[in-house]
Amino acid sequence: MNVAKSGYRVFSANSSAACTELAKKITERLGVELGKSVVFQESNRETRVDVKESVRGQTIFIIQTIPRDVNTAIMELLVMAYALKTSCAKNIIGVIPYFPYSKQCKMRKRGSIVCKLLASMLAKAGLTHIITMDLHQKEIQGFFSFPVDNLRASPFLIQYIQEEIPDYRNAIIVAKSPAAAKRAQSYAERLRLGLAVIHGEAQCSESDMADGRHSPPCVRNTTGHTGLELPSGKQQAPFPGIELPIMMAKEKPPITVVGDVGGRIAIIVDDIIDDVGDFVAAAEILKERGAYKIYIMATHGLLSADAPRLIEESAIDEVVVTNTVPHEVQKLQCPKIKTVDVSMILAEAIRRIHNGESMAYLFRNITVDD
């Protein structure tokens, strides 16, 4: 296809070669060339972007995969989007398979909802649409002021289970926590398999720190002093004593597996695998309960820190992730890690958006709970 006549161009916003592999696969499927641009870091670590061809009046797709250096990747995307905006691009669509900061989508203590902040920054930089995959929470789409297409990787992972796991009919889908049960149920129903849930493992700590919000309310006895004396000598109207019910502290129950995994293949499903400690602990429990093989299926394989070594030394037989995040180095460190290519659905989404076709085909048989 002649990119000059196609009406759209595809750029990669990554400065590292490892992160451009997905962009190359997508452009090969589309039959277009990757847009000419230079993204690099100055000696003082500032990000610089130079677009080497005209984009005036064109629809531009920016493919940005997120490596370990998350903040640099975000700046690369923002700077490139703004460069294209000031170069008079008609539409700027971000293809961000793994959306960063998606776990920081809820208010905790005096923190912030960073995911909402990032959504606002992308809109300000000039993006008009986003294509992503398996957001950590579907409600994140509400943070954006423009359309978001949240594609699913489950059809590719389910196909891998059917084609690459021998005797998968003897498998059982496992949720490593009650919070992941809905996703696991979706896999189990599609594969016509049983479901098990691990309950009682370590959860994200939300310890009650000694801050002002946990101070007990002031209780006053209204039978004595009837008012509060102000500095001026006047008295404030009396108020009754406050007695609020106290929320009982959570107590983690012993680890239990709800469901029979004895003599079966256990397949743990989740959206992100980063710190693998919980997965390794879950694998040990499943082995103790009689599972003879353990697989982990996840969309985004961040695999930070010592994840490859821990997986290699654990009871896990195989970890299957998609190529939304580059992880070639981790695969060299641990042969148990396998990759499923999702460039096909990303390329089809780009083609349909450019041609003004319905996206419904990419969401067929996907319910609200998926």
Coordinates of C-alpha atoms in Angstrom, one line a residue:
M1 CA 0.0 0.0 0.0
N2 CA 1.3 3.5 -0.8
V3 CA 1.3 5.3 2.5
A4 CA 1.0 8.6 0.8
K5 CA -2.4 7.7 -0.6
S6 CA -3.7 5.6 2.3
G7 CA -4.8 8.7 4.3
Y8 CA -3.1 7.5 7.5
R9 CA 0.3 6.8 8.9
V10 CA 1.6 4.7 11.7
F11 CA 4.4 5.9 14.0
S12 CA 6.3 4.3 16.9
A13 CA 7.0 6.6 19.8
N14 CA 9.6 4.3 21.4
S15 CA 13.3 5.2 21.5
S16 CA 14.4 1.6 22.2
A17 CA 14.6 -1.0 19.4
A18 CA 13.1 -3.7 21.5
C19 CA 9.9 -1.7 21.9
T20 CA 9.4 -1.2 18.2
E21 CA 8.9 -4.9 17.4
L22 CA 5.1 -4.8 18.0
A23 CA 4.8 -1.7 15.8
K24 CA 6.7 -3.5 13.0
K25 CA 4.4 -6.5 13.2
I26 CA 1.3 -4.3 13.0
T27 CA 2.5 -2.3 10.0
E28 CA 3.4 -5.5 8.2
R29 CA -0.1 -6.8 8.7
L30 CA -1.5 -3.5 7.5
G31 CA 0.8 -3.4 4.5
V32 CA 2.1 0.1 5.3
E33 CA 5.5 1.5 6.2
L34 CA 6.3 2.7 9.7
G35 CA 6.3 6.5 9.7
K36 CA 9.7 8.2 9.7
S37 CA 10.5 9.8 13.0
V38 CA 13.3 10.0 15.5
V39 CA 12.7 9.6 19.2
F40 CA 15.7 9.9 21.5
Q41 CA 16.9 11.1 24.9
E42 CA 19.2 14.1 25.2
S43 CA 22.3 13.9 27.4
N44 CA 20.3 15.5 30.2
R45 CA 17.6 12.8 29.7
E46 CA 15.1 15.2 28.1
T47 CA 12.9 13.6 25.4
R48 CA 13.2 14.9 21.8
V49 CA 11.0 13.9 18.9
D50 CA 11.6 14.8 15.2
V51 CA 8.9 13.9 12.7
K52 CA 10.6 13.4 9.3
E53 CA 7.6 13.6 7.0
S54 CA 4.4 15.7 6.5
V55 CA 1.4 14.6 8.4
R56 CA -0.9 17.6 7.6
G57 CA -4.5 16.6 7.4
Q58 CA -3.8 12.9 8.0
T59 CA -5.0 10.4 10.6
I60 CA -2.0 9.3 12.7
F61 CA -1.7 6.2 14.8
I62 CA 1.0 6.2 17.5
I63 CA 2.0 2.8 18.7
Q64 CA 3.6 2.9 22.2
T65 CA 4.6 -0.2 24.1
I66 CA 5.6 0.4 27.7
P67 CA 9.0 -0.9 28.8
R68 CA 10.4 -0.9 32.3
D69 CA 11.1 2.8 32.1
V70 CA 7.5 3.7 32.3
N71 CA 7.8 7.4 32.8
T72 CA 10.2 7.9 29.8
A73 CA 7.7 6.0 27.6
I74 CA 4.9 8.3 28.7
M75 CA 6.9 11.4 27.9
E76 CA 7.8 10.0 24.5
L77 CA 4.1 9.5 23.8
L78 CA 3.1 12.9 25.0
V79 CA 5.9 14.8 23.1
M80 CA 5.2 12.9 19.9
A81 CA 1.4 13.5 20.2
Y82 CA 2.0 17.2 20.7
A83 CA 4.5 17.3 17.8
L84 CA 1.9 15.8 15.5
K85 CA -0.8 18.1 16.8
T86 CA 1.4 21.2 16.0
S87 CA 2.1 19.7 12.6
C88 CA -1.6 19.9 11.8
A89 CA -2.4 16.2 11.9
K90 CA -6.2 15.7 11.5
N91 CA -6.6 12.9 14.1
I92 CA -4.1 11.4 16.6
I93 CA -4.9 8.0 17.8
G94 CA -2.8 6.3 20.5
V95 CA -2.4 2.5 20.3
I96 CA -1.3 1.7 23.9
P97 CA -1.7 -2.1 24.4
Y98 CA -0.7 -1.9 28.1
F99 CA -2.0 1.3 29.7
P100 CA 0.5 2.4 32.4
Y101 CA -0.6 3.4 35.9
S102 CA -3.8 1.5 35.4
K103 CA -3.5 0.0 38.9
Q104 CA -3.5 3.5 40.4
C105 CA -7.2 4.0 39.4
K106 CA -8.6 4.3 43.0
M107 CA -8.1 6.8 45.7
R108 CA -6.0 5.5 48.6
K109 CA -5.5 7.6 51.7
R110 CA -4.0 10.9 50.7
G111 CA -2.7 9.6 47.4
S112 CA -4.1 10.4 44.0
I113 CA -5.8 8.7 41.0
V114 CA -2.8 8.9 38.7
C115 CA -4.6 7.1 35.9
K116 CA -7.0 10.0 35.7
L117 CA -4.1 12.4 35.6
L118 CA -2.5 10.5 32.7
A119 CA -5.8 10.5 30.8
S120 CA -6.0 14.3 31.1
M121 CA -2.4 14.7 30.0
L122 CA -3.0 12.6 26.9
A123 CA -6.0 14.6 25.9
K124 CA -4.1 17.9 26.5
A125 CA -1.2 16.6 24.3
G126 CA -3.6 16.1 21.4
L127 CA -4.8 12.5 21.4
T128 CA -8.3 12.1 20.1
H129 CA -8.8 8.3 20.5
I130 CA -7.1 5.4 22.3
I131 CA -6.9 1.7 21.4
T132 CA -5.8 -0.4 24.4
M133 CA -6.1 -3.9 25.7
D134 CA -7.5 -5.4 28.9
L135 CA -7.6 -2.4 31.1
H136 CA -7.0 -3.3 34.8
Q137 CA -10.5 -1.9 35.5
K138 CA -13.0 -1.3 32.7
E139 CA -14.2 1.8 34.5
I140 CA -10.9 3.6 33.6
Q141 CA -12.6 4.4 30.2
G142 CA -14.6 7.0 32.1
F143 CA -11.5 9.0 32.9
F144 CA -11.1 10.0 29.2
S145 CA -12.8 12.8 27.4
F146 CA -12.5 10.9 24.0
P147 CA -13.3 7.4 22.8
V148 CA -11.5 4.4 24.2
D149 CA -11.5 0.9 22.6
N150 CA -10.6 -1.6 25.2
L151 CA -9.8 -4.8 23.2
R152 CA -9.6 -8.3 24.7
A153 CA -6.7 -10.8 24.6
S154 CA -8.8 -13.7 26.0
P155 CA -9.6 -15.1 22.5
F156 CA -5.9 -15.5 21.8
L157 CA -5.2 -17.0 25.2
I158 CA -8.1 -19.4 25.0
Q159 CA -6.9 -20.5 21.6
Y160 CA -3.5 -21.2 23.1
I161 CA -5.0 -23.3 25.8
Q162 CA -7.0 -25.4 23.2
E163 CA -4.0 -25.8 20.9
E164 CA -0.9 -26.0 23.1
I165 CA -2.0 -27.6 26.4
P166 CA -2.4 -31.4 25.9
D167 CA -5.5 -32.8 27.6
Y168 CA -6.8 -29.4 28.5
R169 CA -10.2 -31.0 29.0
N170 CA -8.8 -32.2 32.3
A171 CA -7.9 -28.7 33.3
I172 CA -9.6 -26.4 35.8
I173 CA -9.5 -22.6 35.7
V174 CA -8.2 -21.0 38.9
A175 CA -8.7 -17.5 40.3
K176 CA -5.8 -16.6 42.6
S177 CA -8.0 -14.3 44.6
P178 CA -11.8 -13.7 44.9
A179 CA -11.3 -10.4 43.0
A180 CA -10.1 -12.4 39.9
A181 CA -13.0 -14.8 40.1
K182 CA -15.1 -13.0 37.4
R183 CA -12.3 -13.1 34.8
A184 CA -11.7 -16.8 35.7
Q185 CA -15.4 -17.6 35.4
S186 CA -15.4 -16.1 31.9
Y187 CA -12.6 -18.4 30.8
A188 CA -14.2 -21.4 32.5
E189 CA -17.5 -20.9 30.8
R190 CA -16.0 -20.5 27.3
L191 CA -13.8 -23.6 27.7
R192 CA -16.5 -25.6 29.4
L193 CA -14.2 -26.2 32.4
G194 CA -14.6 -26.1 36.1
L195 CA -13.7 -23.2 38.4
A196 CA -11.6 -22.9 41.5
V197 CA -10.8 -19.9 43.7
I198 CA -7.9 -19.4 46.1
H199 CA -9.0 -17.5 49.2
G200 CA -6.8 -16.1 52.0
E201 CA -3.6 -15.2 50.2
A202 CA -1.9 -11.9 51.0
Q203 CA -3.8 -8.9 49.8
C204 CA -2.7 -5.4 49.0
S205 CA -2.0 -3.8 52.4
E206 CA -4.1 -0.8 53.3
S207 CA -2.7 -0.4 56.9
D208 CA -4.3 2.1 59.1
M209 CA -1.6 4.7 59.4
A210 CA -1.6 7.3 62.2
D211 CA -3.0 10.2 60.2
G212 CA -5.6 12.7 61.1
R213 CA -8.5 10.8 59.6
H214 CA -8.2 8.0 62.1
S215 CA -8.4 10.3 65.1
P216 CA -11.4 9.4 67.3
P217 CA -14.2 12.0 67.3
C218 CA -14.4 14.3 70.2
V219 CA -17.1 13.2 72.7
R220 CA -18.5 15.9 75.0
N221 CA -20.7 15.5 78.0
T222 CA -23.7 17.8 77.4
T223 CA -24.8 17.7 81.1
G224 CA -21.9 19.8 82.2
H225 CA -20.5 22.6 80.1
T226 CA -23.2 23.7 77.6
G227 CA -21.1 25.6 75.1
L228 CA -17.7 26.1 73.6
E229 CA -16.0 29.4 74.6
L230 CA -14.6 31.3 71.7
P231 CA -11.6 33.6 71.9
S232 CA -13.9 36.6 71.8
G233 CA -15.6 35.5 75.0
K234 CA -18.8 34.4 73.2
Q235 CA -20.1 30.9 73.3
Q236 CA -20.8 28.6 70.4
A237 CA -24.1 26.7 70.4
P238 CA -23.7 23.3 72.2
F239 CA -23.6 20.1 70.1
P240 CA -24.4 16.5 71.2
G241 CA -21.7 13.9 71.8
I242 CA -20.7 11.9 68.7
E243 CA -20.6 8.1 68.9
L244 CA -19.7 6.5 65.6
P245 CA -19.6 2.7 65.1
I246 CA -16.0 1.4 64.7
M247 CA -15.2 -0.7 61.6
M248 CA -13.8 -4.0 62.6
A249 CA -10.3 -4.7 61.3
K250 CA -9.9 -7.3 58.6
E251 CA -8.4 -10.7 59.5
K252 CA -6.8 -12.8 56.8
P253 CA -8.3 -16.3 56.8
P254 CA -6.1 -19.4 56.3
I255 CA -5.4 -20.1 52.6
T256 CA -8.0 -22.4 51.2
V257 CA -8.8 -23.6 47.7
V258 CA -12.6 -23.5 46.9
G259 CA -12.9 -26.3 44.2
D260 CA -11.3 -29.7 43.5
V261 CA -7.9 -29.4 41.7
G262 CA -6.7 -32.9 42.5
G263 CA -5.3 -34.8 39.5
R264 CA -6.0 -31.8 37.2
I265 CA -4.2 -29.2 35.2
A266 CA -4.5 -25.9 37.0
I267 CA -4.7 -22.7 34.8
I268 CA -4.4 -19.5 36.7
V269 CA -5.7 -16.5 34.7
D270 CA -5.2 -12.8 35.4
D271 CA -4.7 -9.5 33.5
I272 CA -1.2 -8.5 34.7
I273 CA 1.7 -10.6 36.0
D274 CA 4.3 -8.3 37.5
D275 CA 5.6 -9.3 41.0
V276 CA 5.1 -13.0 40.8
G277 CA 5.2 -13.7 44.5
D278 CA 1.4 -14.3 44.7
F279 CA 1.5 -16.6 41.7
V280 CA 4.3 -18.7 43.1
A281 CA 2.5 -19.0 46.4
A282 CA -0.7 -20.0 44.6
A283 CA 1.2 -22.6 42.5
E284 CA 2.6 -24.2 45.7
I285 CA -0.9 -24.4 47.2
L286 CA -2.3 -26.0 44.1
K287 CA 0.5 -28.6 44.0
E288 CA -0.2 -29.5 47.6
R289 CA -3.9 -29.9 46.7
G290 CA -2.9 -32.4 43.9
A291 CA -2.7 -30.4 40.7
Y292 CA -0.1 -32.0 38.5
K293 CA 0.6 -29.1 36.1
I294 CA 0.2 -25.4 36.6
Y295 CA -0.1 -22.8 33.9
I296 CA -0.4 -19.0 34.2
M297 CA -2.2 -17.0 31.5
A298 CA -2.0 -13.2 31.6
T299 CA -2.4 -10.4 29.1
H300 CA 0.4 -8.1 30.2
G301 CA 3.7 -9.7 31.2
L302 CA 5.6 -7.0 33.1
L303 CA 7.7 -9.6 34.9
S304 CA 9.6 -7.1 37.0
A305 CA 12.6 -7.6 39.3
D306 CA 13.5 -11.2 39.9
A307 CA 10.3 -12.6 38.3
P308 CA 12.1 -14.8 35.7
R309 CA 14.3 -16.5 38.4
L310 CA 11.3 -17.0 40.8
I311 CA 9.3 -18.6 38.0
E312 CA 12.1 -20.8 37.0
E313 CA 12.6 -22.1 40.6
S314 CA 8.8 -22.4 41.3
A315 CA 6.3 -25.2 40.7
I316 CA 4.9 -23.2 37.7
D317 CA 5.2 -25.2 34.5
E318 CA 4.5 -22.4 32.0
V319 CA 3.7 -18.7 32.0
V320 CA 1.9 -17.5 28.9
V321 CA 1.6 -13.7 28.2
T322 CA 0.9 -11.6 25.1
N323 CA 3.4 -9.2 23.4
T324 CA 1.6 -6.0 24.7
V325 CA 4.8 -5.4 26.8
P326 CA 8.3 -6.3 25.5
H327 CA 9.8 -9.1 27.6
E328 CA 12.5 -10.7 25.4
V329 CA 15.1 -10.4 28.1
Q330 CA 13.0 -12.2 30.6
K331 CA 12.3 -15.0 28.1
L332 CA 16.1 -15.6 27.8
Q333 CA 16.3 -15.8 31.5
C334 CA 13.4 -18.2 31.9
P335 CA 12.4 -20.7 29.1
K336 CA 9.0 -21.2 30.9
I337 CA 7.8 -17.9 29.6
K338 CA 5.9 -18.1 26.3
T339 CA 4.4 -15.4 24.1
V340 CA 1.2 -15.0 22.2
D341 CA 1.1 -12.5 19.4
V342 CA -1.9 -10.0 19.5
S343 CA -0.7 -7.7 16.6
M344 CA -3.5 -9.2 14.5
I345 CA -6.4 -7.6 16.5
L346 CA -4.5 -4.3 16.9
A347 CA -3.9 -4.0 13.2
E348 CA -7.6 -4.9 12.5
A349 CA -8.7 -2.2 15.0
I350 CA -6.5 0.4 13.2
R351 CA -7.9 -0.6 9.8
R352 CA -11.5 -0.4 10.9
I353 CA -11.1 2.9 12.7
H354 CA -9.5 4.5 9.6
N355 CA -12.2 3.1 7.2
G356 CA -15.0 4.1 9.5
E357 CA -16.2 0.5 10.0
S358 CA -17.9 -0.8 13.1
M359 CA -15.7 -2.2 15.9
A360 CA -18.5 -4.6 17.0
Y361 CA -16.9 -7.5 15.2
L362 CA -13.9 -7.3 17.5
F363 CA -16.2 -7.4 20.6
R364 CA -18.5 -10.3 19.5
N365 CA -19.6 -12.6 22.3
I366 CA -18.0 -10.3 24.8
T367 CA -20.4 -9.5 27.7
V368 CA -20.3 -6.6 30.1
D369 CA -18.7 -8.8 32.8
D370 CA -15.8 -9.9 30.6

